């Protein structure tokens, strides 16, 4: 447990005591509190706001019964944590993964408050999901699960209330089944109730690519701030899902080479550069394992055998899989091998000790709540298109995303400078994200 100065420690003690057995939530709160001491010193009125901000406005936990293909009834647990609606409707993804529990949903929801604030768009913070494991399930099983999940969730969401989207284990297929069931229950075509929809039924261009592209735009600006670029760089990208795939695509477009990626079964090294057609075939079409990538790619690509992906020498690293996937040992290996920049495509993938090692060694570090904000920002653009019954072109939408990421990057650096922490993106992101929400909460009174 971290030590904070005075008033912050008192707030943290309450959070810690009130939320026992929630280590990921504690970690996310600690990471924000570590940046806030100078803000609270200048603005003591924020102390009470912080206490309120750490308590979700509403937490919903529900049973999700469904029938598998063999006719057996299965039970999962569903969650939606509506954390903060000071800036707009609760907004954040749904995660379907066996590890999902209240602690994980709360850490993600808490991060989402600051991330969404940083986008500059009118969205509050929330998150949800289930311990349902889509791996190995048939499409029909996934559909029945999604329909049951939505049969409870529908009463809590709406385009002006709470707007879920995807996260781990929830992509276009799941959003389709969820939207279909919502539409059926309410008997209204309310496009704006979910984002990440398909292009023919209210989705936005660039939303599938947005988190990965946005992370690379952010990392590119981080390199740019040091007079550098992705051109000619060797890059590691963990994961091989939605965020990782499109991060790889954009890095290649910008002249870098992604020489390794991973999934939950291991990692692959491909010095010639990850072949995206093969990766998409394996992960998006077959929903298979990375060993199939190696088989299809042949010549040169190998499955990692020792340590983790982060021990492969490279100039830049983008963790895009899951929380706490890059630890102190990994950080030391990145530093030893001359890595210059780490930008988090995933939420909280770098452990606190790993962050200290990276920052201590002068590696430029972009925290997820800033670096991966392009996904939710483009979700907000999807909401804009739905509200105006419009649809924008790929180029127009990508340009909007590019501008949002540049502004966000500059906001982090300017705020870090203001608080005497030049180049510290963590301090910049936490403070800039926090202040906007805190001021809105002060204006709205005690609610
Ligand atoms: P996907 O489900 O599309 O992909 C997740 C990838 O990470 C898969 O390759 C998966 O491996 C791997 N992975 C998941 N859990 C683990 C684990 N416990 N150990 C090792 N590998 C794991 O999810 P996304 O790409 O959407 O999400 C990735 C990260 O990005 C998450 O942290 C998410 O919160 C974050 N994020 C996502 C956004 C979005 O728009 N989708 C927006 C902002 C952040 P396998 O294939 O074996 O399951
Ligand atoms: O973590 C995230 O920002 C997401 N999973 C995307 C949320 C969204 O509402 O698009």
mmCIF file with all atom_site columns, C-alpha atoms in Angstrom, residues 292-365:
data_model
loop_
_atom_site.group_PDB
_atom_site.id
_atom_site.type_symbol
_atom_site.label_atom_id
_atom_site.label_alt_id
_atom_site.label_comp_id
_atom_site.label_asym_id
_atom_site.label_entity_id
_atom_site.label_seq_id
_atom_site.pdbx_PDB_ins_code
_atom_site.Cartn_x
_atom_site.Cartn_y
_atom_site.Cartn_z
_atom_site.occupancy
_atom_site.B_iso_or_equiv
_atom_site.pdbx_formal_charge
_atom_site.auth_seq_id
_atom_site.auth_comp_id
_atom_site.auth_asym_id
_atom_site.auth_atom_id
_atom_site.pdbx_PDB_model_num
ATOM 1  C CA . UNK A 1 292 ? -1.032 -21.312 -36.357 1.00 0.00 ? 292 UNK A CA 1
ATOM 2  C CA . UNK A 1 293 ? 0.582  -18.016 -37.403 1.00 0.00 ? 293 UNK A CA 1
ATOM 3  C CA . UNK A 1 294 ? 4.016  -19.671 -37.273 1.00 0.00 ? 294 UNK A CA 1
ATOM 4  C CA . UNK A 1 295 ? 2.773  -22.641 -39.331 1.00 0.00 ? 295 UNK A CA 1
ATOM 5  C CA . UNK A 1 296 ? 1.236  -20.393 -42.002 1.00 0.00 ? 296 UNK A CA 1
ATOM 6  C CA . UNK A 1 297 ? 4.111  -17.914 -42.097 1.00 0.00 ? 297 UNK A CA 1
ATOM 7  C CA . UNK A 1 298 ? 6.841  -20.582 -42.327 1.00 0.00 ? 298 UNK A CA 1
ATOM 8  C CA . UNK A 1 299 ? 10.378 -19.395 -42.945 1.00 0.00 ? 299 UNK A CA 1
ATOM 9  C CA . UNK A 1 300 ? 11.719 -17.305 -40.103 1.00 0.00 ? 300 UNK A CA 1
ATOM 10 C CA . UNK A 1 301 ? 8.820  -16.792 -37.686 1.00 0.00 ? 301 UNK A CA 1
ATOM 11 C CA . UNK A 1 302 ? 9.302  -18.634 -34.404 1.00 0.00 ? 302 UNK A CA 1
ATOM 12 C CA . UNK A 1 303 ? 7.318  -19.189 -31.236 1.00 0.00 ? 303 UNK A CA 1
ATOM 13 C CA . UNK A 1 304 ? 9.026  -17.625 -28.211 1.00 0.00 ? 304 UNK A CA 1
ATOM 14 C CA . UNK A 1 305 ? 10.421 -20.195 -25.840 1.00 0.00 ? 305 UNK A CA 1
ATOM 15 C CA . UNK A 1 306 ? 12.008 -18.209 -23.018 1.00 0.00 ? 306 UNK A CA 1
ATOM 16 C CA . UNK A 1 307 ? 10.844 -15.347 -20.792 1.00 0.00 ? 307 UNK A CA 1
ATOM 17 C CA . UNK A 1 308 ? 8.343  -12.988 -22.329 1.00 0.00 ? 308 UNK A CA 1
ATOM 18 C CA . UNK A 1 309 ? 7.976  -10.940 -25.493 1.00 0.00 ? 309 UNK A CA 1
ATOM 19 C CA . UNK A 1 310 ? 9.567  -7.983  -23.679 1.00 0.00 ? 310 UNK A CA 1
ATOM 20 C CA . UNK A 1 311 ? 12.967 -9.691  -23.660 1.00 0.00 ? 311 UNK A CA 1
ATOM 21 C CA . UNK A 1 312 ? 13.225 -9.449  -27.451 1.00 0.00 ? 312 UNK A CA 1
ATOM 22 C CA . UNK A 1 313 ? 15.516 -6.476  -28.320 1.00 0.00 ? 313 UNK A CA 1
ATOM 23 C CA . UNK A 1 314 ? 13.526 -3.556  -29.813 1.00 0.00 ? 314 UNK A CA 1
ATOM 24 C CA . UNK A 1 315 ? 13.344 0.266   -29.907 1.00 0.00 ? 315 UNK A CA 1
ATOM 25 C CA . UNK A 1 316 ? 9.741  0.624   -28.770 1.00 0.00 ? 316 UNK A CA 1
ATOM 26 C CA . UNK A 1 317 ? 7.161  -1.442  -26.881 1.00 0.00 ? 317 UNK A CA 1
ATOM 27 C CA . UNK A 1 318 ? 3.362  -1.230  -26.967 1.00 0.00 ? 318 UNK A CA 1
ATOM 28 C CA . UNK A 1 319 ? 1.635  -3.486  -24.427 1.00 0.00 ? 319 UNK A CA 1
ATOM 29 C CA . UNK A 1 320 ? -1.805 -4.109  -25.970 1.00 0.00 ? 320 UNK A CA 1
ATOM 30 C CA . UNK A 1 321 ? -3.086 -7.278  -24.227 1.00 0.00 ? 321 UNK A CA 1
ATOM 31 C CA . UNK A 1 322 ? -4.151 -6.976  -20.590 1.00 0.00 ? 322 UNK A CA 1
ATOM 32 C CA . UNK A 1 323 ? -3.430 -5.557  -17.112 1.00 0.00 ? 323 UNK A CA 1
ATOM 33 C CA . UNK A 1 324 ? -0.099 -6.202  -15.377 1.00 0.00 ? 324 UNK A CA 1
ATOM 34 C CA . UNK A 1 325 ? 1.426  -8.004  -18.348 1.00 0.00 ? 325 UNK A CA 1
ATOM 35 C CA . UNK A 1 326 ? 4.740  -6.072  -18.253 1.00 0.00 ? 326 UNK A CA 1
ATOM 36 C CA . UNK A 1 327 ? 6.557  -6.489  -14.917 1.00 0.00 ? 327 UNK A CA 1
ATOM 37 C CA . UNK A 1 328 ? 9.798  -5.204  -13.388 1.00 0.00 ? 328 UNK A CA 1
ATOM 38 C CA . UNK A 1 329 ? 11.880 -7.977  -14.934 1.00 0.00 ? 329 UNK A CA 1
ATOM 39 C CA . UNK A 1 330 ? 10.421 -7.175  -18.369 1.00 0.00 ? 330 UNK A CA 1
ATOM 40 C CA . UNK A 1 331 ? 11.050 -3.448  -17.869 1.00 0.00 ? 331 UNK A CA 1
ATOM 41 C CA . UNK A 1 332 ? 14.689 -4.122  -16.965 1.00 0.00 ? 332 UNK A CA 1
ATOM 42 C CA . UNK A 1 333 ? 15.079 -6.173  -20.157 1.00 0.00 ? 333 UNK A CA 1
ATOM 43 C CA . UNK A 1 334 ? 13.539 -3.387  -22.277 1.00 0.00 ? 334 UNK A CA 1
ATOM 44 C CA . UNK A 1 335 ? 15.909 -0.836  -20.733 1.00 0.00 ? 335 UNK A CA 1
ATOM 45 C CA . UNK A 1 336 ? 18.941 -3.080  -21.195 1.00 0.00 ? 336 UNK A CA 1
ATOM 46 C CA . UNK A 1 337 ? 18.058 -3.548  -24.871 1.00 0.00 ? 337 UNK A CA 1
ATOM 47 C CA . UNK A 1 338 ? 17.792 0.203   -25.512 1.00 0.00 ? 338 UNK A CA 1
ATOM 48 C CA . UNK A 1 339 ? 14.001 0.631   -25.749 1.00 0.00 ? 339 UNK A CA 1
ATOM 49 C CA . UNK A 1 340 ? 13.158 4.360   -26.063 1.00 0.00 ? 340 UNK A CA 1
ATOM 50 C CA . UNK A 1 341 ? 9.406  4.503   -25.726 1.00 0.00 ? 341 UNK A CA 1
ATOM 51 C CA . UNK A 1 342 ? 6.601  2.497   -24.088 1.00 0.00 ? 342 UNK A CA 1
ATOM 52 C CA . UNK A 1 343 ? 2.973  3.400   -24.844 1.00 0.00 ? 343 UNK A CA 1
ATOM 53 C CA . UNK A 1 344 ? 0.112  1.460   -23.265 1.00 0.00 ? 344 UNK A CA 1
ATOM 54 C CA . UNK A 1 345 ? -2.538 0.279   -25.745 1.00 0.00 ? 345 UNK A CA 1
ATOM 55 C CA . UNK A 1 346 ? -4.029 -1.884  -22.992 1.00 0.00 ? 346 UNK A CA 1
ATOM 56 C CA . UNK A 1 347 ? -5.414 -0.644  -19.670 1.00 0.00 ? 347 UNK A CA 1
ATOM 57 C CA . UNK A 1 348 ? -2.838 -0.722  -16.835 1.00 0.00 ? 348 UNK A CA 1
ATOM 58 C CA . UNK A 1 349 ? -0.580 -3.319  -18.547 1.00 0.00 ? 349 UNK A CA 1
ATOM 59 C CA . UNK A 1 350 ? 2.595  -2.064  -16.839 1.00 0.00 ? 350 UNK A CA 1
ATOM 60 C CA . UNK A 1 351 ? 3.068  -2.844  -13.144 1.00 0.00 ? 351 UNK A CA 1
ATOM 61 C CA . UNK A 1 352 ? 3.957  0.070   -10.823 1.00 0.00 ? 352 UNK A CA 1
ATOM 62 C CA . UNK A 1 353 ? 7.505  -1.262  -10.296 1.00 0.00 ? 353 UNK A CA 1
ATOM 63 C CA . UNK A 1 354 ? 8.011  -1.655  -14.028 1.00 0.00 ? 354 UNK A CA 1
ATOM 64 C CA . UNK A 1 355 ? 6.910  1.962   -14.580 1.00 0.00 ? 355 UNK A CA 1
ATOM 65 C CA . UNK A 1 356 ? 9.470  3.153   -12.015 1.00 0.00 ? 356 UNK A CA 1
ATOM 66 C CA . UNK A 1 357 ? 12.250 1.257   -13.799 1.00 0.00 ? 357 UNK A CA 1
ATOM 67 C CA . UNK A 1 358 ? 11.276 2.624   -17.211 1.00 0.00 ? 358 UNK A CA 1
ATOM 68 C CA . UNK A 1 359 ? 10.894 6.222   -16.076 1.00 0.00 ? 359 UNK A CA 1
ATOM 69 C CA . UNK A 1 360 ? 14.057 5.978   -13.955 1.00 0.00 ? 360 UNK A CA 1
ATOM 70 C CA . UNK A 1 361 ? 15.994 4.954   -17.059 1.00 0.00 ? 361 UNK A CA 1
ATOM 71 C CA . UNK A 1 362 ? 14.598 7.858   -19.107 1.00 0.00 ? 362 UNK A CA 1
ATOM 72 C CA . UNK A 1 363 ? 12.292 5.733   -21.266 1.00 0.00 ? 363 UNK A CA 1
ATOM 73 C CA . UNK A 1 364 ? 9.382  7.863   -22.457 1.00 0.00 ? 364 UNK A CA 1
ATOM 74 C CA . UNK A 1 365 ? 6.229  6.312   -20.919 1.00 0.00 ? 365 UNK A CA 1
#
